[in-house]
Short mmCIF file of C-alpha atoms in Angstrom, two decimals:
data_model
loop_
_atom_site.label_atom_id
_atom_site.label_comp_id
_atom_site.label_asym_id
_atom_site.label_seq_id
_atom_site.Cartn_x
_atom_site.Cartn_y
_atom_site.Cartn_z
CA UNK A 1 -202.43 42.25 195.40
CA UNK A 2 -206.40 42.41 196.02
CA UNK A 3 -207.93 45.34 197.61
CA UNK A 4 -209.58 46.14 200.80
CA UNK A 5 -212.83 44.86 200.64
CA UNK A 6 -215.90 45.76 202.65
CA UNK A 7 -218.71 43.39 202.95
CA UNK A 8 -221.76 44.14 202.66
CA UNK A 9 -221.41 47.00 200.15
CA UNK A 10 -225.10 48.36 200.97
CA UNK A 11 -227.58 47.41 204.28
CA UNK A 12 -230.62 48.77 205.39
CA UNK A 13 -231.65 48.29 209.21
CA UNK A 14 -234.04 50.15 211.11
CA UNK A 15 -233.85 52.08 214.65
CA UNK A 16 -232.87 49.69 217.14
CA UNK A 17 -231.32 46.79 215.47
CA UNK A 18 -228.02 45.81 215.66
CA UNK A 19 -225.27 45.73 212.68
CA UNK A 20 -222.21 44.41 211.76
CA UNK A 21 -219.75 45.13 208.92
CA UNK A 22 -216.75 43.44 208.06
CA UNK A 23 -213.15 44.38 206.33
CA UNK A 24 -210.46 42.24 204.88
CA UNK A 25 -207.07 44.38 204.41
CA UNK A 26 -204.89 44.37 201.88
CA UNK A 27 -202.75 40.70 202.34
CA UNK A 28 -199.82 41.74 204.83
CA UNK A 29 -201.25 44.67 206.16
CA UNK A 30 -201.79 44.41 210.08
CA UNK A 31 -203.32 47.71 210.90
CA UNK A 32 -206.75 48.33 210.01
CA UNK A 33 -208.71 51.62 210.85
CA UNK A 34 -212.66 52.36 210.27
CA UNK A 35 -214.17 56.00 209.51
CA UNK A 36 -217.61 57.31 209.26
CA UNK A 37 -218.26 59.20 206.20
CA UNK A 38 -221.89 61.74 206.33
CA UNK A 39 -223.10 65.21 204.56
CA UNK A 40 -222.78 66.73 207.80
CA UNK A 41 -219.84 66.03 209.94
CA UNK A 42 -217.45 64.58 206.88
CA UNK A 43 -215.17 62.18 207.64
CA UNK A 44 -214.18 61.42 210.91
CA UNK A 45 -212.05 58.46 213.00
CA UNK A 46 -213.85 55.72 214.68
CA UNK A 47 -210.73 53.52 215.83
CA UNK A 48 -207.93 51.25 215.08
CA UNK A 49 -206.49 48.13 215.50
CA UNK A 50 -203.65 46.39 215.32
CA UNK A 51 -202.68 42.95 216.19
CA UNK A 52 -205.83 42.12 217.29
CA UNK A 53 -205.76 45.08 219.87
CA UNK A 54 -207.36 48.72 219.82
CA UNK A 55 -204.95 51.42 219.84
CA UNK A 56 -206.68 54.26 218.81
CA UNK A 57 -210.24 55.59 219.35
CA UNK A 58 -212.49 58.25 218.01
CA UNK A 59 -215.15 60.12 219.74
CA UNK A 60 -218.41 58.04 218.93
CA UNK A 61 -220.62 56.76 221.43
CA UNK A 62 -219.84 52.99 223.00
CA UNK A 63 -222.51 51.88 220.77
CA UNK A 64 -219.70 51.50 218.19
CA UNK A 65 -217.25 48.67 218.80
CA UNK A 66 -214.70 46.55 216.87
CA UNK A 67 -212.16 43.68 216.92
CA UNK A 68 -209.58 42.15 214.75
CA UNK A 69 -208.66 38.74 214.03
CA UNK A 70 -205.78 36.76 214.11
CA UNK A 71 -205.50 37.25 210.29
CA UNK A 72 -206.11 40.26 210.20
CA UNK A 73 -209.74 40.88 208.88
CA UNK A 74 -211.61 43.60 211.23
CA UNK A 75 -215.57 44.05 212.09
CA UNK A 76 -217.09 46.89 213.44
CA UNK A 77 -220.27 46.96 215.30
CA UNK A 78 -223.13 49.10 215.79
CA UNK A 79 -225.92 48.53 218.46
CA UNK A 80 -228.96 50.01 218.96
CA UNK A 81 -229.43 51.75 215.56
CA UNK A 82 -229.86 55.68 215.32
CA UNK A 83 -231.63 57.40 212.17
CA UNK A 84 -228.34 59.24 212.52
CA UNK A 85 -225.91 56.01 212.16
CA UNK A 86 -227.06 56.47 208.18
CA UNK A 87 -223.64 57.21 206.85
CA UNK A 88 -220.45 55.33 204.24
CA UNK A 89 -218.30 53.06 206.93
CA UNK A 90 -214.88 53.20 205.60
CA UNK A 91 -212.26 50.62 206.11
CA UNK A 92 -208.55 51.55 205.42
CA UNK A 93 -205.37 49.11 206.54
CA UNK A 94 -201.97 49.50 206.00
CA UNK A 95 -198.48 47.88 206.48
CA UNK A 96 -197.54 48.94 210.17
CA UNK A 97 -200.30 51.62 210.99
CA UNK A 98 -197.03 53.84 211.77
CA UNK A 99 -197.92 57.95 210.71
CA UNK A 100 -197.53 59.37 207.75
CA UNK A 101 -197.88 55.32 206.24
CA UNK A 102 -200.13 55.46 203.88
CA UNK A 103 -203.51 53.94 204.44
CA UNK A 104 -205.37 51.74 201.71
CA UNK A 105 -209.07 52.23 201.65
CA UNK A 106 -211.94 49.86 200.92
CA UNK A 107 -215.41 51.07 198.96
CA UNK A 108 -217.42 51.19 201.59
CA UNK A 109 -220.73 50.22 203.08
CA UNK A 110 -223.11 52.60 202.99
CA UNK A 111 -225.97 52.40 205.68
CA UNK A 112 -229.37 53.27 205.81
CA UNK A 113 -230.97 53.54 209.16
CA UNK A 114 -235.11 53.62 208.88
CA UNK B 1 -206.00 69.54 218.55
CA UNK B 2 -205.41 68.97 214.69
CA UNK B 3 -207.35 70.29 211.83
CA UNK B 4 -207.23 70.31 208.18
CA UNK B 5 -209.23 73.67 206.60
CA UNK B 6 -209.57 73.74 202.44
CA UNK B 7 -211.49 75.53 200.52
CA UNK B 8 -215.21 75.25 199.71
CA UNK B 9 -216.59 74.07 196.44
CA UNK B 10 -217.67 73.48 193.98
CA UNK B 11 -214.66 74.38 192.17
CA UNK B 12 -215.80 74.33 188.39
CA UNK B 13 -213.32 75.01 185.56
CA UNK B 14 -213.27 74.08 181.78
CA UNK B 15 -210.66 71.10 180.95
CA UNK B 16 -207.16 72.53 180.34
CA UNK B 17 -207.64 75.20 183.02
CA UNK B 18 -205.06 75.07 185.87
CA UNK B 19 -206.46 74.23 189.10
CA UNK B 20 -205.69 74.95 192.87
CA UNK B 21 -207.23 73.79 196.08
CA UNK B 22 -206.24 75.03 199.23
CA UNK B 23 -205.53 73.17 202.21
CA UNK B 24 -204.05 74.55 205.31
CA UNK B 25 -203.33 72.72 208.71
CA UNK B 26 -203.35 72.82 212.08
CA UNK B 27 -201.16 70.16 214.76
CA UNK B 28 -199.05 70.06 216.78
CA UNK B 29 -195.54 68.26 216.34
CA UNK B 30 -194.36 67.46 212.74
CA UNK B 31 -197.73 66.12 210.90
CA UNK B 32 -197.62 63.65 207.80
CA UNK B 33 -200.07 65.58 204.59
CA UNK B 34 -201.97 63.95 202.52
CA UNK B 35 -204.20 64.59 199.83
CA UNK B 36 -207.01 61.76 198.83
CA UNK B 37 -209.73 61.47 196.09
CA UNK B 38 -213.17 60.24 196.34
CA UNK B 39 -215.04 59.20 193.11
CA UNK B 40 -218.79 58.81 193.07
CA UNK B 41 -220.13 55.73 194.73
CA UNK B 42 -215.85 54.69 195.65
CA UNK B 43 -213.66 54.95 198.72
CA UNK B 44 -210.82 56.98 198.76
CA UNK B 45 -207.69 56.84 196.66
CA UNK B 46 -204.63 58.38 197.79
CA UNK B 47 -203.33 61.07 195.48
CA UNK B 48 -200.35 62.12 197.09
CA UNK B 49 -198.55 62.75 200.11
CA UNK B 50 -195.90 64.42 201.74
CA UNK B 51 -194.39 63.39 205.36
CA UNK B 52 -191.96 66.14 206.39
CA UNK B 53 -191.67 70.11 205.24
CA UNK B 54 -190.33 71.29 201.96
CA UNK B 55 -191.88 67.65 200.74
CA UNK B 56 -193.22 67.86 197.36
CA UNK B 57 -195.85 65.05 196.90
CA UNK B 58 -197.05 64.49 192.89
CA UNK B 59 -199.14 61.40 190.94
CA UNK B 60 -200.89 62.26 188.00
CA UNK B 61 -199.76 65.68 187.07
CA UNK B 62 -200.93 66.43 190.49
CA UNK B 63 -198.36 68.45 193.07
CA UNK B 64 -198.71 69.70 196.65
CA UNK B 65 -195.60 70.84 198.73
CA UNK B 66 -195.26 70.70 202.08
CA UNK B 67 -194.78 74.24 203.29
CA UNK B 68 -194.39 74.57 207.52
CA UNK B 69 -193.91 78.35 207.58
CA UNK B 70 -197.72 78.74 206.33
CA UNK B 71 -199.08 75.54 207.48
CA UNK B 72 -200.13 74.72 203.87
CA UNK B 73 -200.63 71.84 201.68
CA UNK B 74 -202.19 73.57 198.23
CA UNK B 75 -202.91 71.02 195.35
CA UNK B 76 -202.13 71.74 191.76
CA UNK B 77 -202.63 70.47 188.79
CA UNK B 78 -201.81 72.29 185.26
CA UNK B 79 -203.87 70.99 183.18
CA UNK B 80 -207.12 69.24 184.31
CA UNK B 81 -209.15 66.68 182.12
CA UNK B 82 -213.32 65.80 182.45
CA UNK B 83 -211.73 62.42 184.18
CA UNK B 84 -210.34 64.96 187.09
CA UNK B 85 -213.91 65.61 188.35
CA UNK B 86 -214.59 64.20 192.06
CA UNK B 87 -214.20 65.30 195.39
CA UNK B 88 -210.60 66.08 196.93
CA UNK B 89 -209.29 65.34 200.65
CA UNK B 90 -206.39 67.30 202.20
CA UNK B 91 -205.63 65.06 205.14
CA UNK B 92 -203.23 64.41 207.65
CA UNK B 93 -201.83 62.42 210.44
CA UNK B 94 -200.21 63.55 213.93
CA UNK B 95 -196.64 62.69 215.05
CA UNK B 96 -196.93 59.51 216.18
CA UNK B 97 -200.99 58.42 215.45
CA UNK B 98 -201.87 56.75 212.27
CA UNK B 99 -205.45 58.44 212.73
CA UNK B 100 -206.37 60.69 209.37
CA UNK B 101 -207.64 64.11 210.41
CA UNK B 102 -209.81 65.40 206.96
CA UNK B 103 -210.86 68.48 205.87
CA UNK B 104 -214.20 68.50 204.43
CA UNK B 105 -213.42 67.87 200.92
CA UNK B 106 -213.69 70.24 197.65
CA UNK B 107 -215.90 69.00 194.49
CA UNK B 108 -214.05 69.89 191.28
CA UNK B 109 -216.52 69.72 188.34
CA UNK B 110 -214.43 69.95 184.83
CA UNK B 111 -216.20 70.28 181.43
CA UNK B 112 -215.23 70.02 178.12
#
C-alpha cells in the first residue's frame, strides 16, 4: 500500500496570506489527524477527523481549520499567516482512529512564514 | 492532563554501545505507549508500541516495556549501528482519544 502523502512538501508565504495543505491517508484508513512540529514547543495536536467530521481538537488559535472528504483525503488551513506559523505540518491517518491504533505518518510540509 | 517526559540529548555513543532513553508518563486512565523515530528531513516512523502494562513493544533490536508501577516506557537497544542515529519520540495516547501526546524527542548520534 502507498503512504501518506503530504502535498506540497515545502511553501513559503508571507505574514498575512492564507495557506492550505493537503493529506491523502493510507487507502482504507478513515481517521486522519494533523500536528505541528517547531524547535520550540515540539510536537503538538492540532485536530482530527473522521468521517468527514472533527472529533478532536488541539489548542491552536481558530486561525487553523480543517475538513475531510468523502474519500478520505484531509486539508488543513491556515489564515492570516504568523512569522510564528513557520513550523513541519504533520499528517498521520489510521484504520479506525481508536487509541493505542497506531497512526501512519506522512513527510511533511514544512512552512516558512516571511 | 497527560505528559510524556524523556531525557535530553544529545545522546552520543560509539556503534556497538548499548543504548537507553528514558521516557516516563503522566495520564490518567490506562494510556497506549509509543515510541516513534524521526529521520532528517522525514516524518515519523513508528518504532514500537505497547498498549497495556507489562507490554513489551520491540522492532529492530529495539525494546521498551510497559511498566505502570513507575510510569515508564525506557527504550533499549543492545547494540546500536551509525544507521541508528536520529531523533526518538516516546509518545502516547489517552484512554479513549487517538490524540498523540510527545515528549520532546532525544537525538542519538552513533559513530563508528
Amino acid at each position: 500500500k502507498a503512504g501518506v502523502t503530504q502535498t506540497p512538501r515545502y511553501l513559503i508565504k508571507t505574514r498575512g496570506q492564507q495557506v492550505t495543505l493537503s493529506c491523502s491517508p493510507i487507502s482504507g484508513h478513515r481517521s486522519v489527524s494533523w500536528y505541528q512540529q517547531t524547535p520550540g514547543q515540539g510536537l503538538q495536536f492540532l485536530f482530527e477527523y473522521f468521517s468527514e467530521t472533527q472529533r478532536n481538537k488541539g489548542n491552536f488559535p481558530g486561525r487553523f481549520s480543517g475538513r475531510q472528504f468523502s474519500n478520505s483525503r484531509s486539508e488543513m488551513n491556515v489564515s492570516t499567516l504568523e512569522l510564528g506559523d513557520s513550523a513541519l505540518y504533520l499528517c498521520a491517518s489510521s484504520e479506525s482512529g481508536r487509541a493505542g491504533e497506531t497512526q501512519y505518518f506522512g513527510p511533511g510540509t514544512r512552512l516558512l512564514v516571511l | 492532563g497527560n505528559s510524556v517526559t524523556q531525557m535530553e540529548g544529545p545522546v552520543t555513543l560509539s556503534e556497538e554501545a548499548f543504548l537507553t532513553i528514558n521516557c516516563t508518563y503522566t495520564a490518567t486512565g490506562y494510556p497506549s505507549l509509543f515510541w516513534y523515530v524521526q529521520y532528517p528531513g522525514e516524518g515519523l516512523q513508528l518504532l514500537l508500541k505497547a498498549t497495556k502494562a507489562d507490554d513489551k513493544g520491540s522492532n529492530k533490536g529495539f525494546e521498551a516495556t510497559y511498566r505502570k508501577e513507575t510510569t515508564s516506557f525506557h527504550l533499549e537497544k543492545g547494540s546500536v549501528q551509525v544507521s541508528d542515529s536520529a531523533v526518538y519520540f516516546c509518545a502516547l495516547t489517552g484512554t479513549g482519544f487517538q490524540k498523540l501526546v510527545f515528549g520532546t524527542g532525544t537525538r542519538l548520534l552513533v559513530s563508528p
